[in-house]
Amino acid sequence: MNTSSLPRIAVLATGGTIAGQAGDASKTAGYKAGVVGVDKLLDAVPALGSVARIHAEQIASIDSKDMSAALWTTLSRRVAALLAQDDIDGVVVTHGTDTLEETAYLLHLTVKSAKPVVLTAAMRPSTALSADGPLNLLNAVTVAASKDAAGQGVLVAFNNQIHSARDVTKTSTYAVDAFRSPETGALGFVQDGRVEFQRTVVRPHTVASEFDVPAGQWPMVEIVASYADVSRVVVDALVAAGVKGIVVAGTGNGSMHATLTQALVDAMKHGVVVVRASRVGAGHVMRNGAANDDALGSVSAGTLNPYKARVLLMLALTSGVKDLQRVFDMY
Ligand code: ASP
């Protein structure tokens, strides 16, 4: 086989369970994430050699629960720089599952390239019986090497499905089938070398996005939840700490306890931006629905979950966007 004509894919490793190691092959929960290096991950998948020529980089070795905004800046810039090279056709990022949806959406909004960017991960450490990482990695590289993946925004290849970074979320703490795109479903599938898309993403992303990672520090944006008997202590502490934006993981359709609402109204008087999302995990938050955003001065997150709404709000504040509802309606 003449491999010199294969697409050249950069695999950027950041850690996660896909790079996890346990002392015992029967362990799928007690292990250390982010310890196995990218070369070893690639060595476990000899079939990659017939799909792509691989350029590998170890960007980080972390459990993705510890993802930082500084690492997001590094990763977004590195992905963009690699995609700007003529000799790179696509990028795969290996990541932990815990914050994968946040990193994926961040890249979806900041990487200005139509070349494929695909994130993948694993629910079982690399040392486990029936580890899912090797096949997920092969599938991710297969998607990144596919012409059909170009212009689809940042994708997540996981358990044979292809999801949009915009909609995907982790929905199980243990199942190998851990990711879903609630309401919208997967974009397509990848299996045995075949990549098939069944729909495309309609909202702007990558080349059509107006956002960039900040040149310096990220704005402080935090998430607070509404629940029975919630107090205003957290909101008041955040305002005192200089928070710029608060995303509410509201009950139901982004509704908020009266105590929390009063605290947020007071926070907005200090210039804090408030975005209403939902803790439910599916559905949308209607502007002027369960709360009157026009009267309160808040913004509705629409179909973005609180974690993705936080990513968009940080980027919008960085860009100095004034009409925040516009970007939440648009992206
Ligand atoms: N805690 C791990 C991580 O996010 C979980 C995983 O990768 O599945 O890095």
Coordinates of C-alpha atoms and ligand atoms in Angstrom, one line a residue:
M1 CA 0.0 0.0 0.0
N2 CA 1.3 3.5 -0.9
T3 CA 0.8 5.3 2.4
S4 CA 2.3 8.6 1.1
S5 CA -1.0 9.6 -0.3
L6 CA -2.9 9.1 2.9
P7 CA -4.2 12.3 4.7
R8 CA -1.8 13.7 7.4
I9 CA -3.6 13.9 10.7
A10 CA -2.2 15.6 13.8
V11 CA -3.1 13.7 17.1
L12 CA -2.9 16.1 20.1
A13 CA -3.1 14.2 23.4
T14 CA -4.3 16.0 26.5
G15 CA -4.7 13.0 28.9
G16 CA -8.0 11.6 30.2
T17 CA -9.1 8.0 30.8
I18 CA -8.1 7.1 27.2
A19 CA -4.6 7.6 28.6
G20 CA -5.5 6.1 32.0
Q21 CA -3.7 3.3 33.8
A22 CA -4.9 0.8 36.5
G23 CA -2.9 -1.8 38.4
D24 CA -5.5 -4.4 37.4
A25 CA -7.1 -5.1 34.1
S26 CA -10.5 -5.6 35.7
K27 CA -10.6 -2.1 37.1
T28 CA -12.7 0.4 35.1
A29 CA -13.3 3.0 37.8
G30 CA -10.2 2.9 40.1
Y31 CA -7.4 4.1 37.9
K32 CA -5.3 7.2 37.2
A33 CA -6.3 9.3 34.2
G34 CA -3.8 11.0 31.8
V35 CA -0.6 8.9 32.4
V36 CA 0.0 7.0 29.2
G37 CA 1.8 9.0 26.5
V38 CA 0.5 9.6 23.0
D39 CA 3.1 7.3 21.4
K40 CA 1.8 4.4 23.4
L41 CA -1.8 5.2 22.6
L42 CA -0.9 5.2 18.9
D43 CA 1.1 2.0 19.1
A44 CA -2.0 0.2 20.5
V45 CA -3.8 0.9 17.1
P46 CA -1.7 -0.5 14.3
A47 CA -4.6 -0.1 11.9
L48 CA -4.1 3.7 12.0
G49 CA -1.2 3.2 9.5
S50 CA -3.7 2.4 6.7
V51 CA -6.0 5.4 7.5
A52 CA -3.6 8.3 7.9
R53 CA 0.0 9.5 8.4
I54 CA 0.1 10.6 12.0
H55 CA 1.9 13.6 13.5
A56 CA 1.6 13.3 17.3
E57 CA 2.0 15.8 20.1
Q58 CA 1.6 15.6 23.8
I59 CA -0.1 18.9 24.8
A60 CA -0.9 17.9 28.4
S61 CA -1.3 14.9 30.6
I62 CA -4.3 15.7 32.8
D63 CA -7.5 14.3 34.1
S64 CA -9.9 16.6 32.2
K65 CA -11.8 17.4 35.4
D66 CA -8.8 19.7 35.9
M67 CA -9.0 21.4 32.5
S68 CA -8.0 25.1 32.8
A69 CA -8.8 28.1 30.7
A70 CA -5.0 28.6 30.1
L71 CA -4.8 25.1 28.6
W72 CA -7.8 25.9 26.4
T73 CA -5.9 28.9 25.0
T74 CA -2.8 26.7 24.3
L75 CA -4.9 24.0 22.7
S76 CA -7.0 26.3 20.5
R77 CA -3.9 28.1 19.3
R78 CA -2.0 24.9 18.6
V79 CA -5.0 23.3 16.7
A80 CA -5.3 26.5 14.6
A81 CA -1.6 26.6 13.9
L82 CA -1.5 23.0 12.8
L83 CA -4.5 23.4 10.5
A84 CA -2.9 26.4 8.9
Q85 CA -0.1 24.1 7.6
D86 CA -0.5 22.7 4.1
D87 CA 0.8 19.4 5.2
I88 CA -1.9 18.8 7.9
D89 CA -5.3 17.7 6.8
G90 CA -7.1 17.4 10.1
V91 CA -6.7 17.3 13.9
V92 CA -7.7 14.7 16.5
V93 CA -7.7 15.7 20.1
T94 CA -7.7 12.9 22.8
H95 CA -9.3 14.2 25.9
G96 CA -11.0 13.1 29.1
T97 CA -14.7 12.6 28.9
D98 CA -15.5 14.8 31.9
T99 CA -15.1 18.2 30.3
L100 CA -14.9 17.1 26.7
E101 CA -18.1 18.8 25.7
E102 CA -16.7 22.2 27.0
T103 CA -13.4 21.9 25.2
A104 CA -15.1 20.7 22.0
Y105 CA -17.5 23.7 22.0
L106 CA -14.6 26.1 22.8
L107 CA -12.7 24.8 19.8
H108 CA -15.9 24.9 17.7
L109 CA -16.2 28.6 18.3
T110 CA -12.5 29.6 18.1
V111 CA -10.6 27.5 15.5
K112 CA -10.9 29.3 12.2
S113 CA -10.5 26.4 9.8
A114 CA -12.8 24.2 7.7
K115 CA -10.4 21.2 8.1
P116 CA -11.8 18.5 10.3
V117 CA -11.2 18.7 14.1
V118 CA -12.3 15.6 16.0
L119 CA -12.3 15.0 19.7
T120 CA -12.3 11.5 21.2
A121 CA -12.0 9.9 24.6
A122 CA -12.7 6.7 26.5
M123 CA -14.7 5.5 29.4
R124 CA -12.3 2.7 30.3
P125 CA -8.6 3.1 31.0
S126 CA -6.1 1.9 28.4
T127 CA -5.2 -1.1 30.7
A128 CA -8.8 -2.3 31.0
L129 CA -10.3 -5.5 29.6
S130 CA -12.3 -4.3 26.6
A131 CA -10.8 -0.8 26.7
D132 CA -12.8 1.4 24.4
G133 CA -10.0 4.0 23.7
P134 CA -8.2 2.2 20.8
L135 CA -11.3 1.9 18.6
N136 CA -12.5 5.4 19.5
L137 CA -9.0 6.7 18.4
L138 CA -9.1 4.8 15.2
N139 CA -12.6 6.1 14.5
A140 CA -11.7 9.6 15.3
V141 CA -8.7 9.6 12.9
T142 CA -10.9 8.0 10.3
V143 CA -13.4 10.9 10.6
A144 CA -10.6 13.5 10.6
A145 CA -9.2 11.9 7.4
S146 CA -12.6 12.0 5.7
K147 CA -13.4 14.7 3.2
D148 CA -17.0 14.6 4.4
A149 CA -16.0 15.9 7.8
A150 CA -14.7 19.2 6.4
G151 CA -16.8 22.2 7.2
Q152 CA -18.9 20.4 9.8
G153 CA -17.4 22.2 12.8
V154 CA -15.7 20.5 15.6
L155 CA -16.8 16.9 16.0
V156 CA -16.8 14.2 18.7
A157 CA -16.3 10.6 17.6
F158 CA -17.3 8.3 20.4
N159 CA -18.6 4.8 20.4
N160 CA -19.1 4.7 16.7
Q161 CA -21.2 7.9 16.6
I162 CA -20.2 11.3 15.3
H163 CA -21.6 14.3 17.3
S164 CA -21.4 18.0 16.9
A165 CA -19.5 19.9 19.6
R166 CA -22.5 22.2 19.8
D167 CA -24.9 19.6 21.0
V168 CA -23.0 16.7 22.5
T169 CA -23.0 16.1 26.3
K170 CA -21.9 13.3 28.6
T171 CA -24.9 11.4 29.8
S172 CA -23.5 8.4 31.7
T173 CA -21.0 8.2 34.5
Y174 CA -19.9 4.6 33.5
A175 CA -21.5 3.4 30.3
V176 CA -19.2 3.0 27.2
D177 CA -22.0 4.7 25.3
A178 CA -21.6 7.8 27.4
F179 CA -22.4 10.7 25.0
R180 CA -25.6 11.9 23.5
S181 CA -26.8 15.0 21.6
P182 CA -30.2 15.5 23.4
E183 CA -33.0 16.7 21.1
T184 CA -30.9 16.7 18.0
G185 CA -29.2 13.3 17.9
A186 CA -25.8 12.3 16.4
L187 CA -24.6 13.8 13.1
G188 CA -23.7 10.4 11.8
F189 CA -21.7 7.3 12.4
V190 CA -18.3 5.8 11.8
Q191 CA -17.7 2.1 11.6
D192 CA -15.2 -0.2 9.9
G193 CA -13.7 2.7 8.0
R194 CA -17.0 4.0 6.8
V195 CA -18.0 7.6 7.7
E196 CA -21.5 8.6 7.1
F197 CA -23.2 12.0 8.0
Q198 CA -26.9 12.1 8.2
R199 CA -27.3 15.8 9.0
T200 CA -25.3 19.0 9.3
V201 CA -25.0 21.7 11.9
V202 CA -26.9 24.9 11.0
R203 CA -25.5 27.3 13.5
P204 CA -22.3 29.2 12.7
H205 CA -18.9 27.8 13.9
T206 CA -15.2 27.8 13.1
V207 CA -14.6 29.9 10.0
A208 CA -18.0 31.7 10.5
S209 CA -17.5 32.3 14.2
E210 CA -16.8 35.9 15.5
F211 CA -14.9 34.6 18.6
D212 CA -11.2 34.1 19.5
V213 CA -9.6 32.9 22.7
P214 CA -8.5 35.9 24.9
A215 CA -5.1 37.4 24.4
G216 CA -4.6 37.4 28.2
Q217 CA -6.8 36.3 31.1
W218 CA -10.3 34.8 30.6
P219 CA -13.2 36.7 32.2
M220 CA -14.5 35.2 35.4
V221 CA -17.8 33.5 34.7
E222 CA -19.3 31.0 37.1
I223 CA -22.3 28.7 37.3
V224 CA -24.8 28.6 40.1
A225 CA -27.7 26.2 40.4
S226 CA -31.3 26.8 41.5
Y227 CA -32.8 24.2 43.8
A228 CA -35.2 24.0 46.8
D229 CA -34.3 26.3 49.6
V230 CA -31.2 27.8 47.8
S231 CA -29.6 30.7 49.5
R232 CA -28.0 33.8 48.0
V233 CA -24.6 33.2 49.7
V234 CA -22.9 31.9 46.6
V235 CA -24.1 34.7 44.3
D236 CA -23.1 37.4 46.9
A237 CA -19.7 35.8 47.3
L238 CA -19.1 35.7 43.5
V239 CA -20.1 39.4 43.2
A240 CA -17.6 40.2 46.0
A241 CA -14.9 38.2 44.1
G242 CA -15.5 40.3 41.0
V243 CA -17.4 37.8 38.8
K244 CA -18.2 39.2 35.3
G245 CA -20.9 36.7 34.4
I246 CA -23.1 34.1 36.1
V247 CA -24.8 31.2 34.3
V248 CA -27.8 29.9 36.2
A249 CA -28.4 26.2 36.0
G250 CA -32.1 26.8 36.6
T251 CA -34.9 24.4 37.4
G252 CA -37.1 23.4 34.4
N253 CA -37.3 26.0 31.7
G254 CA -34.5 28.1 33.4
S255 CA -36.7 29.1 36.3
M256 CA -35.0 30.4 39.4
H257 CA -35.9 30.4 43.1
A258 CA -37.2 33.8 44.3
T259 CA -34.2 34.1 46.7
L260 CA -31.8 33.4 43.9
T261 CA -33.6 35.8 41.6
Q262 CA -33.3 38.6 44.1
A263 CA -29.6 37.9 44.5
L264 CA -29.1 37.9 40.8
V265 CA -31.0 41.2 40.3
D266 CA -28.7 42.7 42.9
A267 CA -25.7 41.2 41.1
M268 CA -26.8 42.7 37.8
K269 CA -26.8 46.2 39.5
H270 CA -23.1 45.6 39.9
G271 CA -22.7 45.0 36.2
V272 CA -22.7 41.2 36.3
V273 CA -24.3 39.5 33.3
V274 CA -26.8 36.8 34.0
V275 CA -27.6 34.0 31.6
R276 CA -30.4 31.5 32.3
A277 CA -29.8 27.9 31.3
S278 CA -31.4 24.7 32.7
R279 CA -30.1 21.9 34.8
V280 CA -32.6 19.5 33.1
G281 CA -30.2 18.3 30.4
A282 CA -32.6 18.5 27.5
G283 CA -34.9 21.0 25.9
H284 CA -34.5 24.7 25.7
V285 CA -34.8 27.8 27.9
M286 CA -37.3 30.3 26.3
R287 CA -36.5 34.0 26.6
N288 CA -39.2 35.6 28.6
G289 CA -40.6 32.2 29.5
A290 CA -40.3 30.9 33.0
A291 CA -38.7 34.3 33.9
N292 CA -39.2 37.7 32.3
D293 CA -35.7 38.4 30.9
D294 CA -36.9 41.8 29.5
A295 CA -37.8 42.9 33.0
L296 CA -34.9 41.3 34.8
G297 CA -32.1 42.2 32.3
S298 CA -31.1 38.5 31.9
V299 CA -30.3 36.5 28.8
S300 CA -31.7 33.1 27.9
A301 CA -29.2 30.3 27.0
G302 CA -31.6 28.6 24.5
T303 CA -30.5 25.0 23.9
L304 CA -27.0 25.4 25.4
N305 CA -26.4 23.5 28.7
P306 CA -25.0 25.6 31.5
Y307 CA -21.4 24.5 30.8
K308 CA -21.5 25.4 27.2
A309 CA -23.4 28.6 27.9
R310 CA -20.4 29.5 30.2
V311 CA -18.0 28.9 27.3
L312 CA -20.0 31.1 25.0
L313 CA -20.4 33.8 27.6
M314 CA -16.7 34.0 28.3
L315 CA -15.9 34.3 24.6
A316 CA -18.7 36.9 24.1
L317 CA -17.4 39.0 27.1
T318 CA -13.9 38.7 25.7
S319 CA -15.1 40.1 22.4
G320 CA -17.0 42.9 24.0
V321 CA -20.3 41.7 22.7
K322 CA -23.1 44.1 23.9
D323 CA -26.2 42.3 22.5
L324 CA -25.6 39.0 24.4
Q325 CA -29.0 37.6 23.5
R326 CA -28.1 37.8 19.8
V327 CA -25.1 35.4 20.3
F328 CA -27.1 33.0 22.4
D329 CA -29.8 32.9 19.7
M330 CA -27.2 32.6 17.0
Y331 CA -24.5 30.1 18.2
Ligands
ASP1 N1 -11.9 11.8 34.8 C1 -11.6 11.4 33.4 C2 -11.3 12.6 32.6 O1 -12.1 13.4 32.2 C3 -12.8 10.7 32.9 C4 -12.6 10.2 31.5 O2 -11.8 10.5 30.7 O3 -13.5 9.4 31.1 O4 -10.1 12.9 32.3

